Coordinates of C-alpha atoms and ligand atoms in Angstrom, one line a residue:
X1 CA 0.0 0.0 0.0
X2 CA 2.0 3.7 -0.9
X3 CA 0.8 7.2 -0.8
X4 CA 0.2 9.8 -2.9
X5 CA 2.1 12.6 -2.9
X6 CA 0.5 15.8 -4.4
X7 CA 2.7 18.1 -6.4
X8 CA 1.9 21.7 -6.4
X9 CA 3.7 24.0 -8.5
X10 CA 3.9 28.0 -7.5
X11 CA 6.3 29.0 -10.4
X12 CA 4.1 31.0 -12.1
X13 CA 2.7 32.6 -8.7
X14 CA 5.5 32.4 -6.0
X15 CA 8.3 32.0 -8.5
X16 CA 7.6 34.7 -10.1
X17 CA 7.4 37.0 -7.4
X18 CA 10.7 37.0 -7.2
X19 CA 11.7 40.4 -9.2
X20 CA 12.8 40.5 -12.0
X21 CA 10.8 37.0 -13.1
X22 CA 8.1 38.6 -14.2
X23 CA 6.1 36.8 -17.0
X24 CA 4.2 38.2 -19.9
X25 CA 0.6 36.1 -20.5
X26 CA 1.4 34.0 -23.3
X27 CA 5.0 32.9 -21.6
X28 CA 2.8 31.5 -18.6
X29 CA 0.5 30.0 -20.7
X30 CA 3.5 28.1 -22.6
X31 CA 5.1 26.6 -19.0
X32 CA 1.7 26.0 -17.5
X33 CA 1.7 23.5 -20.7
X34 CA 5.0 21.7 -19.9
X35 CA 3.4 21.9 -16.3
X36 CA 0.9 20.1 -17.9
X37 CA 3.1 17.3 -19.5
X38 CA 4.9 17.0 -16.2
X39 CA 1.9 16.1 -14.9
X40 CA 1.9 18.6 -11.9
X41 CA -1.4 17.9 -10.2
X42 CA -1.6 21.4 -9.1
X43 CA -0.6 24.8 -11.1
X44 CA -1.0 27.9 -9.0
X45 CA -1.3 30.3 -11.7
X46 CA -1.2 33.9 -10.4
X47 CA -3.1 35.9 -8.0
X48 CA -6.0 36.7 -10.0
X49 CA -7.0 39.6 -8.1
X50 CA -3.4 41.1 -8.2
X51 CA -3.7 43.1 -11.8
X52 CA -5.8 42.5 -14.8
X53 CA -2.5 40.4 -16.4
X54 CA -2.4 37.9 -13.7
X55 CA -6.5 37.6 -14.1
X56 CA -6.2 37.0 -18.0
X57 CA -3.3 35.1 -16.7
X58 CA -5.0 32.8 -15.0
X59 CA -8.1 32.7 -17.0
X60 CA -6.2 31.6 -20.2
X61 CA -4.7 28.8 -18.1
X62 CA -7.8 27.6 -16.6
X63 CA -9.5 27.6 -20.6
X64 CA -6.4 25.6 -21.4
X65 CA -5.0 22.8 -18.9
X66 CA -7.5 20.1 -18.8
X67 CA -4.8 17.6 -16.9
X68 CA -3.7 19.5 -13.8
X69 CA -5.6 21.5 -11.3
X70 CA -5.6 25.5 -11.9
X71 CA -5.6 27.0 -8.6
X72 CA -5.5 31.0 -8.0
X73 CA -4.3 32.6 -5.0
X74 CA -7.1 35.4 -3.0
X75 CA -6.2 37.6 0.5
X76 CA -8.5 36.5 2.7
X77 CA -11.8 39.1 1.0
X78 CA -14.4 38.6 -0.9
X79 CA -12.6 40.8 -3.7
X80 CA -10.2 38.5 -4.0
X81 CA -11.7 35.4 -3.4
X82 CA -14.7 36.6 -6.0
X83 CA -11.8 37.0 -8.4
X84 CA -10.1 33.9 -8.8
X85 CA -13.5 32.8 -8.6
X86 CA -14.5 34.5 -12.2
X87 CA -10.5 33.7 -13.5
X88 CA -11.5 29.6 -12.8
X89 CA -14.9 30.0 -14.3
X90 CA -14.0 28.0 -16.8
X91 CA -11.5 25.0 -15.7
X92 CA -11.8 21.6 -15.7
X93 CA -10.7 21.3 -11.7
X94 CA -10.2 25.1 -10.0
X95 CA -9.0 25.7 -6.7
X96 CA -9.0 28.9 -4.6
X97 CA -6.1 29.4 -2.1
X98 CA -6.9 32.2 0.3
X99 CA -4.0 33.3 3.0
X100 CA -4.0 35.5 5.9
X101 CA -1.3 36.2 8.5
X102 CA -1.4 34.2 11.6
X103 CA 2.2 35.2 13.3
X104 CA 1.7 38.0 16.0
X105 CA 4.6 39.4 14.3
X106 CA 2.6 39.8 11.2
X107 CA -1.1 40.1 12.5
X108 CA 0.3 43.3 15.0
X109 CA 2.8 45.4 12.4
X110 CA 0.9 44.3 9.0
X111 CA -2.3 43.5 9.3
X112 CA -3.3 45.5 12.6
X113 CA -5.5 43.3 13.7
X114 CA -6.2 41.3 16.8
X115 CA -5.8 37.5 16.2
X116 CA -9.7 37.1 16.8
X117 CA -10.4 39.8 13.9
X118 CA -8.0 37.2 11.5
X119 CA -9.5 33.6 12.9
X120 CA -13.3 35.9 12.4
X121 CA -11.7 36.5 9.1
X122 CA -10.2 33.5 7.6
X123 CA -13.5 31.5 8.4
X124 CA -15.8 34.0 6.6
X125 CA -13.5 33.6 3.7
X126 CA -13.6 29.9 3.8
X127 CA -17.0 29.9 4.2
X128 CA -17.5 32.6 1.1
X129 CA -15.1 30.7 -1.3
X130 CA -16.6 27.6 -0.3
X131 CA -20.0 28.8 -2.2
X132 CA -18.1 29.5 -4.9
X133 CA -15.6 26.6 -6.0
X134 CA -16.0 22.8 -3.8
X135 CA -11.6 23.1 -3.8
X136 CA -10.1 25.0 -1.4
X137 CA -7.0 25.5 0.0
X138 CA -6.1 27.9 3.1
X139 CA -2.9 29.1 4.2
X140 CA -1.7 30.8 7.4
X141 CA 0.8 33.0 6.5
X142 CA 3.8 32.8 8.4
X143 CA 2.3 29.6 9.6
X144 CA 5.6 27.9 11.2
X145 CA 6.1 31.5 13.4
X146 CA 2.6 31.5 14.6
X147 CA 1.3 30.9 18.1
X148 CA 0.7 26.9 17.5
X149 CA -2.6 26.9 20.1
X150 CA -4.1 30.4 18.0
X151 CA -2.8 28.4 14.7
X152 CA -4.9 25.3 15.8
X153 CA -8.2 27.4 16.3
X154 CA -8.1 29.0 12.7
X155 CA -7.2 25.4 11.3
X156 CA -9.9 23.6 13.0
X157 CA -12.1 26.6 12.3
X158 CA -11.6 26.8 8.4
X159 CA -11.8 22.7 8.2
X160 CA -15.0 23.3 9.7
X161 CA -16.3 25.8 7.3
X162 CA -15.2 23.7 4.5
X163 CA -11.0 23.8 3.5
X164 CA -10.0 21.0 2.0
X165 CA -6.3 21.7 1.9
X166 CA -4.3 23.2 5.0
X167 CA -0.8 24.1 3.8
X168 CA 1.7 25.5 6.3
X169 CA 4.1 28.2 5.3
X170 CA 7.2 28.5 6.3
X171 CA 7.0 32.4 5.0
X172 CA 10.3 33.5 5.8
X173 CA 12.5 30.6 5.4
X174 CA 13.2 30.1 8.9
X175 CA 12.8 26.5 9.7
X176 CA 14.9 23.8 10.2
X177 CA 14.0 20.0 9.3
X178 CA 13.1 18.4 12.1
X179 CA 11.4 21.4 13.2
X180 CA 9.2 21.7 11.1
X181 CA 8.6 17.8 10.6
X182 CA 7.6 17.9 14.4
X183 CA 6.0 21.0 14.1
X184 CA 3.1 19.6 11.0
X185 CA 3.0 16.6 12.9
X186 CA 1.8 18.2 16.3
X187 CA -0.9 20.6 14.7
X188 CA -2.0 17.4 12.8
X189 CA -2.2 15.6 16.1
X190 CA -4.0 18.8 17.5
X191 CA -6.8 19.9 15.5
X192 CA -9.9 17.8 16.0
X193 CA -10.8 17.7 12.1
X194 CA -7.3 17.3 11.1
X195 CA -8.3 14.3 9.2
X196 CA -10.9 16.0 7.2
X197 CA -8.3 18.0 4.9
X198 CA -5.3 17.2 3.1
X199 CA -1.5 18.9 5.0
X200 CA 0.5 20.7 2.6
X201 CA 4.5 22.2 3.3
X202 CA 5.3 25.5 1.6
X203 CA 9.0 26.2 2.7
X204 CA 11.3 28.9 1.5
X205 CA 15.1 28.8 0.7
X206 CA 16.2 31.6 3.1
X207 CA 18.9 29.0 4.8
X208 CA 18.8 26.5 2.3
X209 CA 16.6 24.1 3.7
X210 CA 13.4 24.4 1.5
X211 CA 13.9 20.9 0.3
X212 CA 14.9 19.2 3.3
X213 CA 12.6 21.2 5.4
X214 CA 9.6 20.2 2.8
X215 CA 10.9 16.4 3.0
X216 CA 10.6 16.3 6.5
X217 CA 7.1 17.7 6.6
X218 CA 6.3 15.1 4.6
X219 CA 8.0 12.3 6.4
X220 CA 8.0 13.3 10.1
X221 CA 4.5 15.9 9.7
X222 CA 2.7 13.1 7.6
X223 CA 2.0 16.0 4.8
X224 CA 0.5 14.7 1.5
X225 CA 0.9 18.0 -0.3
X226 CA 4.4 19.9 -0.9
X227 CA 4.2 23.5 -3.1
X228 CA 7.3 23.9 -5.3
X229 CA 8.8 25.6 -7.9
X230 CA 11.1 24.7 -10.9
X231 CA 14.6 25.6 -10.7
X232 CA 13.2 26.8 -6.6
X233 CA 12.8 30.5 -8.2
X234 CA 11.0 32.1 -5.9
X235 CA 11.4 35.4 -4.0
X236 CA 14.8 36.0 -2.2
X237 CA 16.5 32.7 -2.3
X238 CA 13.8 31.2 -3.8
X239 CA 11.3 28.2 -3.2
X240 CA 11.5 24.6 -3.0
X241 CA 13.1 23.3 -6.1
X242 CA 10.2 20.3 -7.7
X243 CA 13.2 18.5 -9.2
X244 CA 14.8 18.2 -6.0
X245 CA 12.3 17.1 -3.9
X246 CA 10.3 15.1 -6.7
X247 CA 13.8 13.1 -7.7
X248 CA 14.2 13.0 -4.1
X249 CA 10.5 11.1 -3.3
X250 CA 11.5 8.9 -6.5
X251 CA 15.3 8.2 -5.6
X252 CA 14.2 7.2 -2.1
X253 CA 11.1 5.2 -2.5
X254 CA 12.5 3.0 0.0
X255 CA 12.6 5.6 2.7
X256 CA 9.8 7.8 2.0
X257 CA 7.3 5.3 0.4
X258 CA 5.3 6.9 -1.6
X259 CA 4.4 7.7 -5.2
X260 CA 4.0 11.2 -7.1
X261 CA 2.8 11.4 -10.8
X262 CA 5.6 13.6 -12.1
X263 CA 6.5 12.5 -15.8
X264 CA 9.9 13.5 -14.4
X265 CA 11.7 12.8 -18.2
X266 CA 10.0 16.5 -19.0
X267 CA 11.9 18.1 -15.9
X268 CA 14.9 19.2 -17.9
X269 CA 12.9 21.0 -20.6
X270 CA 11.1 22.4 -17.7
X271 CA 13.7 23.6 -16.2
X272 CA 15.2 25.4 -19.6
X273 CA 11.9 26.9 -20.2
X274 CA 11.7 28.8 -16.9
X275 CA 15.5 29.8 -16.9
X276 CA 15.5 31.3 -20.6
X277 CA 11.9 32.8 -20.0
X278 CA 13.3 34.7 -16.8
X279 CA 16.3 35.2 -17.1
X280 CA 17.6 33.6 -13.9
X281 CA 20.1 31.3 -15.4
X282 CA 20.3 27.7 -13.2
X283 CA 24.2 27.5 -11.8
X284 CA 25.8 25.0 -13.3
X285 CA 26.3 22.3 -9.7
X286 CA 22.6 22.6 -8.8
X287 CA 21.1 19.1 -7.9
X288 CA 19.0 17.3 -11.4
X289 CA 19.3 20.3 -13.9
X290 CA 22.4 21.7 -13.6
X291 CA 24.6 21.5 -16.3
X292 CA 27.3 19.0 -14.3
X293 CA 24.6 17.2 -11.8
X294 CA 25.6 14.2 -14.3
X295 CA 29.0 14.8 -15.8
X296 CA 32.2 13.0 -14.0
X297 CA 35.3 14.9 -14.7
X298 CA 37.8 12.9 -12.5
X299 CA 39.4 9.6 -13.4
X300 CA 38.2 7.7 -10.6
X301 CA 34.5 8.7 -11.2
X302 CA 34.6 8.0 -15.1
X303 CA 36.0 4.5 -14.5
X304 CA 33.4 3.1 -12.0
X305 CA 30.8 4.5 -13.9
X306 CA 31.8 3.0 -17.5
X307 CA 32.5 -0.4 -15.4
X308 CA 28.9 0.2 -13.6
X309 CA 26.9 3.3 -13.6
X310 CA 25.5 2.9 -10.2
X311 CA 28.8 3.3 -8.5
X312 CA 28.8 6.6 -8.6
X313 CA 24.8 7.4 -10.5
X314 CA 21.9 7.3 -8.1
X315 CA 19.6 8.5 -10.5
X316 CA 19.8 7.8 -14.4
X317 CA 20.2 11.2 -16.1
X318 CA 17.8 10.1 -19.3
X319 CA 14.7 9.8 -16.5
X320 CA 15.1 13.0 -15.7
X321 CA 15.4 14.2 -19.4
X322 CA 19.2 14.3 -20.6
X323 CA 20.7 12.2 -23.2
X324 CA 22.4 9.9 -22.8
X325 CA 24.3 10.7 -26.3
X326 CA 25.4 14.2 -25.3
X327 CA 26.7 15.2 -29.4
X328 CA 22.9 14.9 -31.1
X329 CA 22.6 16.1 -34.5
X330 CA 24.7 17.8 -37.6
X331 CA 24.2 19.5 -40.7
X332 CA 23.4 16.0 -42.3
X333 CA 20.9 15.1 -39.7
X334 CA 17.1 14.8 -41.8
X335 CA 14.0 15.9 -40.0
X336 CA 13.1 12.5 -38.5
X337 CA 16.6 12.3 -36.2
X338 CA 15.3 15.9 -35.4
X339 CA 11.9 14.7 -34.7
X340 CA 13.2 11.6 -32.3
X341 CA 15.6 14.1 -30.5
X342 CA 12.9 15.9 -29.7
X343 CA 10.7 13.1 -28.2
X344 CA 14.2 12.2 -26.2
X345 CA 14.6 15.6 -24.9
X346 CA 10.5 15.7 -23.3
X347 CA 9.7 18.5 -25.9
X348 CA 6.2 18.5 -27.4
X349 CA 5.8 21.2 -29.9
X350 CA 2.3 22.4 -30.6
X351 CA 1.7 21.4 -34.0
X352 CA 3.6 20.1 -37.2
X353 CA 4.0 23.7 -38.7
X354 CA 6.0 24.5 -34.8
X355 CA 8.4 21.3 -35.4
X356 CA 9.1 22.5 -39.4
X357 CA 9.9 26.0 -37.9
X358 CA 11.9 24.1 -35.3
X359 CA 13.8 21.8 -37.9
X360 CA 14.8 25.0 -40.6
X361 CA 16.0 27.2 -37.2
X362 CA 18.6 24.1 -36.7
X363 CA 19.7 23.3 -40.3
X364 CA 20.4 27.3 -40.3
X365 CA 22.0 26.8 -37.0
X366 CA 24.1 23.8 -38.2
X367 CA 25.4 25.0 -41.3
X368 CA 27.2 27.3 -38.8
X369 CA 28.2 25.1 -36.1
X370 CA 29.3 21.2 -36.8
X371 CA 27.8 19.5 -33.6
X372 CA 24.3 20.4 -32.1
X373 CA 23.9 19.5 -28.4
X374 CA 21.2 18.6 -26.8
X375 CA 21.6 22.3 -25.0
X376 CA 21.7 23.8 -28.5
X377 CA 17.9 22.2 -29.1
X378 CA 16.3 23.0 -26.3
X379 CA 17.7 26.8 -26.3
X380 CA 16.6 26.8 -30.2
X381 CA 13.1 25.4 -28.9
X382 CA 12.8 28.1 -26.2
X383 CA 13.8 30.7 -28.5
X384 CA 11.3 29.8 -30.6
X385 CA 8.4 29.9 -28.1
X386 CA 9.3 32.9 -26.9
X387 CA 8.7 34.7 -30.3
X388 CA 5.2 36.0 -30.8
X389 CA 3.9 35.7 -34.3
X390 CA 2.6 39.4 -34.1
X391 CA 6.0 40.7 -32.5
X392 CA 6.7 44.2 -34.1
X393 CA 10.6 44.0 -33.6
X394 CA 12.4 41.3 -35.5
X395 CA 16.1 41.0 -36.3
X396 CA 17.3 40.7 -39.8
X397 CA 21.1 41.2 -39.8
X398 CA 24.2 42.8 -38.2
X399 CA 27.4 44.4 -39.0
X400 CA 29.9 45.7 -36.0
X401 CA 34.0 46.6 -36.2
X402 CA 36.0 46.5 -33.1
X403 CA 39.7 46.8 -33.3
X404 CA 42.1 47.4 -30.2
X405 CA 42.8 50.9 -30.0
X406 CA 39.2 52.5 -31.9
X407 CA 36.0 52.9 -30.6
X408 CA 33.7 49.7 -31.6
X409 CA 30.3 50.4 -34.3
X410 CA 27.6 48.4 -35.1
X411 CA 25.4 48.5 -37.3
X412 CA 21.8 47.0 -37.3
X413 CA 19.4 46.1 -39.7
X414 CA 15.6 45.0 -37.8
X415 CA 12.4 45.6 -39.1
X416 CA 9.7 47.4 -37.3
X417 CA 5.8 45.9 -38.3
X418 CA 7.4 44.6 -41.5
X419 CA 9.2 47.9 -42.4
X420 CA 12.9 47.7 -42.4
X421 CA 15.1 49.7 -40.0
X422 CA 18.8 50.7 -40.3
X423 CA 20.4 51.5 -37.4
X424 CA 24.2 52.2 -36.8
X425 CA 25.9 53.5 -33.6
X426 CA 29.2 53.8 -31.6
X427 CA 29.6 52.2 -28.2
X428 CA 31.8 50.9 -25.8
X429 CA 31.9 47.8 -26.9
X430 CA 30.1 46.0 -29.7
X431 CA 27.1 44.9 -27.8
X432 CA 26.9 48.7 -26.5
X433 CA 27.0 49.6 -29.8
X434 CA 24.4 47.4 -31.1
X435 CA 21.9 48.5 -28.0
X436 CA 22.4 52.2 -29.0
X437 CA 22.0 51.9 -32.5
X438 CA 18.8 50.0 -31.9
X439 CA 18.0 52.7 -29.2
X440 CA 18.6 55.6 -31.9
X441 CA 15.9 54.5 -33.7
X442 CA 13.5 52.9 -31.0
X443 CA 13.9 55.6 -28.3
X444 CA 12.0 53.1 -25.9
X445 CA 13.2 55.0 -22.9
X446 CA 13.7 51.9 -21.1
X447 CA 16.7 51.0 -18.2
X448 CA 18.5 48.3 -18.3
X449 CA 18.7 45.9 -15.1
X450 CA 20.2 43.1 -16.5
X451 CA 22.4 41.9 -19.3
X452 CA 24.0 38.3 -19.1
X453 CA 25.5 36.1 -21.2
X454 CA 25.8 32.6 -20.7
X455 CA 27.7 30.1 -23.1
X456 CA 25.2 26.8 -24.3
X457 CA 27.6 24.4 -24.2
X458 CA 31.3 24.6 -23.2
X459 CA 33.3 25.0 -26.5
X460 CA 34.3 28.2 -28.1
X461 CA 31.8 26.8 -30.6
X462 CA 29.2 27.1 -28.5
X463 CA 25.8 29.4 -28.8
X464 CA 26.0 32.4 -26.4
X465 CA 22.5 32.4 -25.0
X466 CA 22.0 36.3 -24.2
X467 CA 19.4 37.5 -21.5
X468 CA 18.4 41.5 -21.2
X469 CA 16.5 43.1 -18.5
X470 CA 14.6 46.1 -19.1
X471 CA 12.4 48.4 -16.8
X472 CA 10.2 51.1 -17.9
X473 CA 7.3 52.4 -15.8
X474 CA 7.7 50.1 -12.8
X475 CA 7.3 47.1 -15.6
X476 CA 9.9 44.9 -16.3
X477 CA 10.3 42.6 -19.2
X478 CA 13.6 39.8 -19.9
X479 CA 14.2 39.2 -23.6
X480 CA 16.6 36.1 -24.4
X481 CA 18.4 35.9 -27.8
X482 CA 20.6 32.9 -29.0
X483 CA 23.2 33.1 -31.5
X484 CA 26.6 31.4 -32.1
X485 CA 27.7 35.7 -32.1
X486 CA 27.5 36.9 -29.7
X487 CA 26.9 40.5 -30.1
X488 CA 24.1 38.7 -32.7
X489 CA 22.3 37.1 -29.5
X490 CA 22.7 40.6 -27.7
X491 CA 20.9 42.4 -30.6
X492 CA 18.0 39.3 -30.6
X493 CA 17.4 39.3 -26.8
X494 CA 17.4 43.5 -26.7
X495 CA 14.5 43.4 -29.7
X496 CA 12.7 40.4 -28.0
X497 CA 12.9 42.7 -24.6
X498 CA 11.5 45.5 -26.7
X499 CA 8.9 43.6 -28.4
X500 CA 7.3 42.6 -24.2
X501 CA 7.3 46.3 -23.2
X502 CA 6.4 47.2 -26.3
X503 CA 2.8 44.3 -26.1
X504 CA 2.1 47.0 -23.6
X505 CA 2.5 50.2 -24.4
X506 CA 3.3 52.1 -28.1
X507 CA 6.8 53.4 -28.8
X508 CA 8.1 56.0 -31.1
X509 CA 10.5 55.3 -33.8
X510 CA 12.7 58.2 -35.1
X511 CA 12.4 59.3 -38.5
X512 CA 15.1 58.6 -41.1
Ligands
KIV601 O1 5.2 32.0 1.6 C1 4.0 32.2 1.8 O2 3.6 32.3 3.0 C2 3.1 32.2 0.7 C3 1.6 32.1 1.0 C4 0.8 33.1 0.3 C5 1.2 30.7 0.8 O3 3.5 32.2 -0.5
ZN602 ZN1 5.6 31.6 -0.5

């Protein structure tokens, strides 16, 4: 006899919190579909009540995942909660998750309220929601710094008036494993109706221990439920990471006895996705998706594992979705060997038109580079996704001199709505000069807050895969560009930045 254990994913909510990760509508909608073919059983999609994008947001997703739950996040009002409500309307499986502050920390300085004014409140919300969707989840916030008799009273009361998931926050990443385990376990024991709703851990990264600190919720607090995010984006240092703690349920079936549904050979792709849509670029050690969590440099290690993997593999990396064949494809390579790679990789494109777009992007690509990696496809892939078919900006060609000693020029040729542009400009540097000759004709008026560049694969042949960060009004968009040059990737992630400020708002090109 095993256990479920439910997944709940908070990347497009929590995760993107985290600033700087904001998402435009149409990028959400394209991970909440690899959520999808995870098989995440729950996708918090936004915080419907937050702006009108997170409502559409949300609504789009709820119209479009059949497979997972859609769940919206609501403060503890009937705004909110009336919100999420409309953003659901039409999902297969909605859920509402409404949150209010237990700690007296948080009740006192932020809330101002008295703790019977939040236990009045978070049962009236309950109760309100309850009319409106049968799935609903309740947090405390700040749950694991809260009184634990005041946090039993609002548990018990908002079981009563109809929650059927408690989750326990650890807000502020404070907790330590045992902790915690002990702590879910004791408010389980406590609350009278305890039984009558499913536990769920929520633990951030502050010291670290977001995975561990969720693992042991689940093993010592008997939690059933564990909210996560790919990669652990999240605000500050981020959330539990879902690769982590679902290779961790899978790898140690032994120990933690249980099963989750995760179709984990899509995690890698996942992972891709929500680095190159945000910008936050996964270091290279982390645990699953980082680029070396399989690769054995020393002698010692390579020998065991050619004479047998599992002396120094406890996880196979193909399950997880790497190849085992790490040089994929060349020039020579036909469309089927593309089309199998795919499969191999976990990516699913939308339709056959998406995998012939796919296919002439890397025979262009490979007529300029002799092996394609598996990193190669999946940034191609991304790229591709990321590129509206309405987008005004799109980058034709670039020219730039830089000699030691003289002051680097670029010249850029985009088109703006199907009308070319021809831009030219000095700079500091050829990717300075690209941005300003682009600038001289855009005049966006945007800052920039970030500009990375991150090599694909680790030869000088590589693809430099380019992410810029730009801020205008309080909004900020990441565009990513890919390109074997790398002041060509610059030039495509600057007018794929421009082209998300740009879904908002009109610019002005100059004249001439
Ligand atoms: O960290 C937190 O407390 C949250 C709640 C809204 C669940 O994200
Ligand atoms: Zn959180």
């Amino acid at each position: 006899m095993t256990d479920q254990l439910i997944i709940f994913d908070t990347t497009l909510r929590d995760g993107e919190q985290s600033p700087g990760a904001s998402m435009t509508r149409d990028e959400k909608l394209r991970i909440a579909r690899q959520l999808e073919r995870l098989k995440v059983d729950v996708i918090e999609a936004g915080f419907a009540a937050s702006s009108q994008g997170d409502f559409e947001a949300v609504q789009a997703i709820a119209r479009t995942i059949k497979d997972s739950t859609i769940c919206s996040l609501a403060r503890a009002n009937d705004r909110d909660i009336a919100r999420s409500a409309e953003a659901l309307q039409d999902a297969q499986r909605g859920r509402i998750h409404t949150f209010i502050a237990t700690s007296a920390l948080h009740m006192e300085k932020k809330l101002r309220m008295t703790p019977e004014q939040v236990l009045e409140q978070a049962r009236q919300s309950v109760r309100f929601a309850r009319n409106l969707v049968g799935d609903i989840e309740f947090s405390p916030e700040d749950g694991y710094r809260s009184d634990p008799d005041f946090l039993c009273r609002v548990i018990e009361a908002v079981i009563a008036e109809g929650a059927t998931t408690i989750n326990v926050p650890d807000t502020v990443g404070y907790a330590i494993p045992e902790l915690y385990g002990e702590f879910i376990r004791s408010l389980r024991e406590r609350v009278p109706n305890s039984d009558q709703a499913i536990w769920s851990v929520h633990c951030h990264n502050d010291l670290g221990m977001a995975v561990a600190n969720s693992l042991a919720g689940v093993k010592i607090g008997g939690a059933r439920q564990v909210e996560c995010t790919i990669n652990g984006l999240g605000e500050r240092a981020g959330n539990c990471s879902l690769e982590e703690v679902v290779m961790a349920v899978k790898t140690r079936r032994d120990y933690f006895g249980l099963d989750v549904n995760i179709a984990t050979e899509h995690i890698l792709a996942a992972s891709r996705m929500v680095s190159q849509t945000t910008g936050f670029v996964v270091q290279p050690n982390k645990a699953v998706v980082g680029a070396n969590a399989f690769a054995h440099a020393s002698g010692i290690h390579q020998d065991g594992v050619l004479k047998a993997r599992d002396t120094y593999e406890i996880m196979r990396a193909e399950d997880v979705g790497w190849s085992a064949n790490k040089i994929v494809l060349g020039k020579l390579s036909g469309r089927n060997a593309f089309r199998q790679r795919l499969q191999d990789l976990g990516v699913d494109l939308d339709s056959e038109a998406a995998v012939n777009e796919a296919f002439s992007r890397f025979k262009e690509l490979a007529d300029r580079k002799s092996e394609i990696f598996d990193e190669d496809i999946l940034a191609l892939v991304s790229e591709q996704g990321a590129l509206g078919h309405h987008d005004p900006f799109v980058f034709v060609s670039l020219a730039q001199h830089s000699e030691t000693g003289e002051r680097p020029h670029a010249r850029v040729v985009f088109s703006r709505d199907g009308v070319e542009i021809k831009a030219e400009s000095d700079g500091n540097g050829p990717v300075d000069a690209s941005f300003k000759a682009i600038e001289s004709q855009v005049q966006s008026g945007a800052d920039m807050v970030l500009y990375s560049v991150n090599a694909i694969s680790d030869s000088t042949e590589s693809q430099g895969e380019v992410t810029v960060r730009l801020q205008r009004s309080g909004r900020v968009v990441n565009g990513v560009g890919a390109d074997p040059d790398i002041v060509v990737a610059s030039a495509k992630a600057y007018l794929s930045a421009l082209n998300k400020l740009h879904s908002s708002s009109e610019m002005v090109v100059a004249q001439g």
